[in-house]
């Protein structure tokens, strides 16, 4: 007798693709039942993880937090793009990066010690956007 593969869907509460990384409520994690939300959460998880931080996967993650302590100039934009593009292509090959927009203090004087990044990507049919904010205190926020 063969094994029947069960498909995750919002109609089937017993099957899920994974869990959300949102930690804003008590209790169990929210289950993810569609691949677009799962891809969004996987991207956020990758961006929030430093290289060397994950046990048994020392190359998983990005160097975004290391970049914030470098001088904030035009070369930093390309460093941020490279720090995102390489790991996403390696660890999340099902995600297609459409655009990475980096804004530094040269572009917006209000961002004196901060870099903001907007990532537009697709993981199938839906195009999504993720915002990343890096500050000089070593903070990394993904929205």
Short mmCIF file of C-alpha atoms in Angstrom, two decimals:
data_model
loop_
_atom_site.label_atom_id
_atom_site.label_comp_id
_atom_site.label_asym_id
_atom_site.label_seq_id
_atom_site.Cartn_x
_atom_site.Cartn_y
_atom_site.Cartn_z
CA UNK A 1 0.00 0.00 0.00
CA UNK A 2 1.38 3.39 -1.01
CA UNK A 3 1.55 6.53 1.05
CA UNK A 4 -0.85 9.30 0.05
CA UNK A 5 0.68 12.78 0.19
CA UNK A 6 -1.56 15.22 2.04
CA UNK A 7 -1.65 18.76 0.73
CA UNK A 8 -1.39 21.73 3.07
CA UNK A 9 -4.27 24.15 2.64
CA UNK A 10 -6.29 26.61 4.73
CA UNK A 11 -9.17 24.09 4.62
CA UNK A 12 -7.11 21.37 6.31
CA UNK A 13 -6.09 22.52 9.82
CA UNK A 14 -4.06 19.36 10.49
CA UNK A 15 -1.45 19.95 7.76
CA UNK A 16 0.95 22.91 7.75
CA UNK A 17 4.08 23.86 5.79
CA UNK A 18 5.80 25.39 8.79
CA UNK A 19 5.45 27.95 11.55
CA UNK A 20 5.50 31.73 11.53
CA UNK A 21 8.43 33.53 13.13
CA UNK A 22 6.09 36.12 14.68
CA UNK A 23 6.50 35.96 18.44
CA UNK A 24 3.91 38.59 19.32
CA UNK A 25 1.34 36.42 21.08
CA UNK A 26 1.37 33.86 23.85
CA UNK A 27 0.98 30.16 23.22
CA UNK A 28 1.89 28.09 20.21
CA UNK A 29 3.28 29.37 16.93
CA UNK A 30 0.96 30.19 14.06
CA UNK A 31 0.95 27.51 11.36
CA UNK A 32 1.62 28.51 7.75
CA UNK A 33 -0.53 26.80 5.16
CA UNK A 34 0.52 28.43 1.89
CA UNK A 35 3.89 28.58 0.17
CA UNK A 36 3.95 32.38 -0.26
CA UNK A 37 3.73 33.01 3.49
CA UNK A 38 6.23 30.23 4.12
CA UNK A 39 8.69 31.83 1.65
CA UNK A 40 8.23 35.23 3.34
CA UNK A 41 8.95 33.75 6.77
CA UNK A 42 11.95 31.79 5.44
CA UNK A 43 13.39 35.01 3.97
CA UNK A 44 12.89 36.89 7.24
CA UNK A 45 14.54 34.06 9.15
CA UNK A 46 17.54 34.08 6.79
CA UNK A 47 17.94 37.87 7.07
CA UNK A 48 17.76 37.81 10.87
CA UNK A 49 20.38 35.06 11.23
CA UNK A 50 24.09 35.89 11.33
CA UNK A 51 26.50 33.60 9.50
CA UNK A 52 27.90 31.16 12.06
CA UNK A 53 24.93 31.53 14.42
CA UNK A 54 23.00 28.42 13.44
CA UNK A 55 24.13 25.13 14.94
CA UNK A 56 25.12 22.52 12.31
CA UNK A 57 24.67 25.10 9.52
CA UNK A 58 27.56 27.54 10.04
CA UNK A 59 27.17 29.12 6.59
CA UNK A 60 23.43 29.85 6.97
CA UNK A 61 22.54 33.53 7.35
CA UNK A 62 23.78 36.93 6.19
CA UNK A 63 26.49 39.44 7.16
CA UNK A 64 24.05 42.36 7.37
CA UNK A 65 24.89 43.13 10.99
CA UNK A 66 28.60 43.34 10.20
CA UNK A 67 27.98 45.84 7.40
CA UNK A 68 26.31 48.42 9.62
CA UNK A 69 29.58 49.09 11.43
CA UNK A 70 31.40 49.93 8.18
CA UNK A 71 31.52 53.51 6.85
CA UNK A 72 28.17 54.58 5.40
CA UNK A 73 29.11 55.39 1.78
CA UNK A 74 28.14 54.45 -1.76
CA UNK A 75 30.11 51.16 -1.68
CA UNK A 76 28.03 50.04 1.30
CA UNK A 77 24.96 49.81 -0.92
CA UNK A 78 26.57 47.15 -3.08
CA UNK A 79 27.83 45.33 0.04
CA UNK A 80 24.27 45.17 1.38
CA UNK A 81 22.93 43.90 -1.95
CA UNK A 82 25.66 41.24 -2.12
CA UNK A 83 25.05 40.21 1.52
CA UNK A 84 21.41 39.53 0.66
CA UNK A 85 21.68 38.15 -2.87
CA UNK A 86 24.26 35.42 -2.25
CA UNK A 87 22.57 33.74 0.75
CA UNK A 88 19.08 34.00 -0.78
CA UNK A 89 20.26 32.38 -4.01
CA UNK A 90 22.04 29.63 -2.07
CA UNK A 91 19.58 28.85 0.75
CA UNK A 92 16.25 29.89 -0.80
CA UNK A 93 16.53 29.08 -4.54
CA UNK A 94 12.73 29.11 -4.92
CA UNK A 95 12.73 32.86 -4.20
CA UNK A 96 13.34 35.21 -7.13
CA UNK A 97 14.75 38.57 -6.08
CA UNK A 98 13.16 41.28 -8.22
CA UNK A 99 14.62 44.43 -6.66
CA UNK A 100 16.76 45.41 -3.67
CA UNK A 101 16.54 49.13 -2.86
CA UNK A 102 19.12 50.42 -0.36
CA UNK A 103 18.72 53.88 1.19
CA UNK A 104 21.61 55.39 3.17
CA UNK A 105 22.30 58.78 4.77
CA UNK A 106 23.53 60.06 1.40
CA UNK A 107 20.04 59.49 -0.03
CA UNK A 108 18.07 60.62 3.03
CA UNK A 109 19.80 62.87 5.62
CA UNK A 110 17.28 61.76 8.27
CA UNK A 111 18.96 58.33 8.22
CA UNK A 112 22.14 59.60 9.87
CA UNK A 113 23.28 56.27 11.36
CA UNK A 114 20.90 53.90 9.65
CA UNK A 115 20.40 51.94 6.43
CA UNK A 116 17.00 50.90 5.17
CA UNK A 117 16.53 48.16 2.60
CA UNK A 118 13.42 47.21 0.65
CA UNK A 119 13.46 43.76 -0.93
CA UNK A 120 10.90 42.88 -3.58
CA UNK A 121 10.72 39.19 -4.38
CA UNK A 122 8.54 36.47 -5.83
CA UNK A 123 8.16 32.86 -4.76
CA UNK A 124 5.59 31.81 -7.30
CA UNK A 125 2.61 33.88 -8.35
CA UNK A 126 2.68 36.53 -5.64
CA UNK A 127 5.14 39.45 -5.54
CA UNK A 128 5.99 40.48 -1.95
CA UNK A 129 8.04 43.17 -0.22
CA UNK A 130 10.16 42.98 2.93
CA UNK A 131 11.68 45.97 4.70
CA UNK A 132 14.98 45.76 6.60
CA UNK A 133 16.34 48.45 8.90
CA UNK A 134 19.92 48.45 10.20
CA UNK A 135 21.04 50.93 12.85
CA UNK A 136 24.38 51.88 14.38
CA UNK A 137 23.47 50.23 17.70
CA UNK A 138 23.70 46.85 15.96
CA UNK A 139 19.95 46.47 15.56
CA UNK A 140 18.40 44.63 12.66
CA UNK A 141 14.65 44.83 12.15
CA UNK A 142 12.72 43.01 9.43
CA UNK A 143 9.20 44.20 8.68
#
